[in-house]
PDB file of C-alpha atoms in Angstrom:
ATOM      1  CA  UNK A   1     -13.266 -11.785  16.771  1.00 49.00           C
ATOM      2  CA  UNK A   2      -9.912 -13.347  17.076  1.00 59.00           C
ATOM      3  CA  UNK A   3      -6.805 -11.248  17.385  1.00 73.00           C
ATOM      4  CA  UNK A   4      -3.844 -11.050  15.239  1.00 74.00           C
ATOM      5  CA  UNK A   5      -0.436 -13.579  15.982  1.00 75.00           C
ATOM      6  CA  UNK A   6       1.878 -10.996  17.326  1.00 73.00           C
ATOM      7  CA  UNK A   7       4.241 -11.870  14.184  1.00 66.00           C
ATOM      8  CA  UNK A   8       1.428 -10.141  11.880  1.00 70.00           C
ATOM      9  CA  UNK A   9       1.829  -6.680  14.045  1.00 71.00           C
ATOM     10  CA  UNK A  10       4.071  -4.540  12.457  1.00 68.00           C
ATOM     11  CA  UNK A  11       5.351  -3.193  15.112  1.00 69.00           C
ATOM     12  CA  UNK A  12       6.789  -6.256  16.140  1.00 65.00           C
ATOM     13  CA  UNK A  13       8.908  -5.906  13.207  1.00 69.00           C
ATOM     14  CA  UNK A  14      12.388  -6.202  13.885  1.00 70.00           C
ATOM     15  CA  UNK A  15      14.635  -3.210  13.978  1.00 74.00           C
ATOM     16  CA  UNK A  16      17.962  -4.230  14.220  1.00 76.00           C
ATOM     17  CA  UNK A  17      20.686  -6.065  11.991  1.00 82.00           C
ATOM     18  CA  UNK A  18      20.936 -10.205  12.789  1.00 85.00           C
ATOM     19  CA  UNK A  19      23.068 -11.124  15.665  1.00 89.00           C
ATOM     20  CA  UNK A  20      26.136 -13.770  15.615  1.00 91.00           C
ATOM     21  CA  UNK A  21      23.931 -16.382  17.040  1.00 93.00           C
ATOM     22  CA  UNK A  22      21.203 -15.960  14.698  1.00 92.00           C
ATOM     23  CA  UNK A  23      23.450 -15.677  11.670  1.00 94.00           C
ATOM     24  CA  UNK A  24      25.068 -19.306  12.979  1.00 95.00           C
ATOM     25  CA  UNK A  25      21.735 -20.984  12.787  1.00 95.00           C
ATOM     26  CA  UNK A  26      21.015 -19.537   9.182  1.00 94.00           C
ATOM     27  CA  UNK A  27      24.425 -20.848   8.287  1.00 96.00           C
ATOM     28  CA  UNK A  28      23.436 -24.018   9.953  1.00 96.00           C
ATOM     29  CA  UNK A  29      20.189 -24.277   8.088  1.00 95.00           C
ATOM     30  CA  UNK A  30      21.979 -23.830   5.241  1.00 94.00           C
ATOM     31  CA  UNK A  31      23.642 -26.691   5.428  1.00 95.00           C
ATOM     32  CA  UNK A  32      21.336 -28.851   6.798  1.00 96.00           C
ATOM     33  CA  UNK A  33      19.356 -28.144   3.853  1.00 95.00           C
ATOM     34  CA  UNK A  34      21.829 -27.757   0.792  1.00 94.00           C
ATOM     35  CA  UNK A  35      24.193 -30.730   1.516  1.00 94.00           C
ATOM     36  CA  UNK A  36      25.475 -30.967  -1.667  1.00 95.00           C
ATOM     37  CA  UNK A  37      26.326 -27.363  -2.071  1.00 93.00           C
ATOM     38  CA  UNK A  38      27.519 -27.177   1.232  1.00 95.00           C
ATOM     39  CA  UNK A  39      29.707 -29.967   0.645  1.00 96.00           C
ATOM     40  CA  UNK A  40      31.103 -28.116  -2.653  1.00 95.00           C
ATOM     41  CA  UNK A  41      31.857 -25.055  -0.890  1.00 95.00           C
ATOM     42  CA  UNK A  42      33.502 -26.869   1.648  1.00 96.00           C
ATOM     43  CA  UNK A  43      35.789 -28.087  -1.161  1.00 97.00           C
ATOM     44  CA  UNK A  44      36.753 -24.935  -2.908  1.00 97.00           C
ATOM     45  CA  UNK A  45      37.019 -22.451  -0.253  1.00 97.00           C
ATOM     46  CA  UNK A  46      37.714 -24.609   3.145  1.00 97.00           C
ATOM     47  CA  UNK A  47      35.185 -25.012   6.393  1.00 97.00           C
ATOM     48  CA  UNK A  48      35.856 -21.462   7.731  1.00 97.00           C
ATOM     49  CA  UNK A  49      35.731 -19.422   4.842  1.00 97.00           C
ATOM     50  CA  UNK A  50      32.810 -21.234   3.301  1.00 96.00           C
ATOM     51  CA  UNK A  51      30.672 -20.694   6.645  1.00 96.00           C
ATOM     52  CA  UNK A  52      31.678 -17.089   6.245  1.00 96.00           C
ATOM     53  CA  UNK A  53      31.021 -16.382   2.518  1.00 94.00           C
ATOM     54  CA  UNK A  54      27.136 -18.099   3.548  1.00 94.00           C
ATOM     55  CA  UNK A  55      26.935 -16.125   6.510  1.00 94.00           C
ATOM     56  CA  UNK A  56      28.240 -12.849   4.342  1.00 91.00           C
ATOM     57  CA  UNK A  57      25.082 -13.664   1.983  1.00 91.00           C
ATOM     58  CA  UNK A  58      22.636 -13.610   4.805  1.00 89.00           C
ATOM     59  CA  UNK A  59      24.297 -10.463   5.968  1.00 88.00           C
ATOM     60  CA  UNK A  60      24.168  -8.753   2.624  1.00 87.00           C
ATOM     61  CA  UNK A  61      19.666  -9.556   2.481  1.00 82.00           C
ATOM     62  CA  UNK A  62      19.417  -8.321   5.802  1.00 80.00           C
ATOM     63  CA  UNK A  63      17.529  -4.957   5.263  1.00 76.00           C
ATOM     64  CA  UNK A  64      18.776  -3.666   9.108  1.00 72.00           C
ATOM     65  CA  UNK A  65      22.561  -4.272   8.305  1.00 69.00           C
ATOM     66  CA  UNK A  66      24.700  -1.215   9.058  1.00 64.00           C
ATOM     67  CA  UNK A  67      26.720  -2.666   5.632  1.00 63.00           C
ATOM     68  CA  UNK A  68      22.884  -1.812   4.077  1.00 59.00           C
ATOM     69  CA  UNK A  69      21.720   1.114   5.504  1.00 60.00           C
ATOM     70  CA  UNK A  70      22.158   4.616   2.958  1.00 67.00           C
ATOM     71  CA  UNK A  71      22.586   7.783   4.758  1.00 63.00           C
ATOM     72  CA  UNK A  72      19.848  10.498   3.959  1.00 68.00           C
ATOM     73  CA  UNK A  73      22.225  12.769   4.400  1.00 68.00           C
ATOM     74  CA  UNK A  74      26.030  13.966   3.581  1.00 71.00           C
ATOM     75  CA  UNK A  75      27.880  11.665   6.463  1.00 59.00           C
ATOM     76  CA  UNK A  76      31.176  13.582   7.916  1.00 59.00           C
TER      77      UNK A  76
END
């Protein structure tokens, strides 16, 4: 019997919110992949803030942000 890839495991699962580095290479695979929409961001909101509002997307899908996480309780 063969085991399991270690990415099947759950309890390989990531935990924690993306880093910087990671989020770059989403943003980069972004672009890499969506040249045309890349190209019309570029044009309406600038290089810098268009890398941010794609990185800002992959921030706001990533179930481990902080900026997603709802307290269970009141917070003080």
């Amino acid at each position: 019997m063969a085991d399991n890839p270690d990415w099947v495991n759950p309890a390989n699962d990531r935990k924690t919110p993306y880093s910087d580095e990671e989020l770059e290479l989403f943003v980069d695979g972004f672009i890499e992949s969506f040249e045309d929409e890349w190209e019309n961001l570029k044009l309406k909101f600038g290089e810098l803030t268009a890398r941010q509002r794609i990185k800002n997307g992959f921030i706001a899908n990533d179930e481990n942000s902080l900026l997603n996480i709802e307290p269970d309780d009141e917070v003080h």
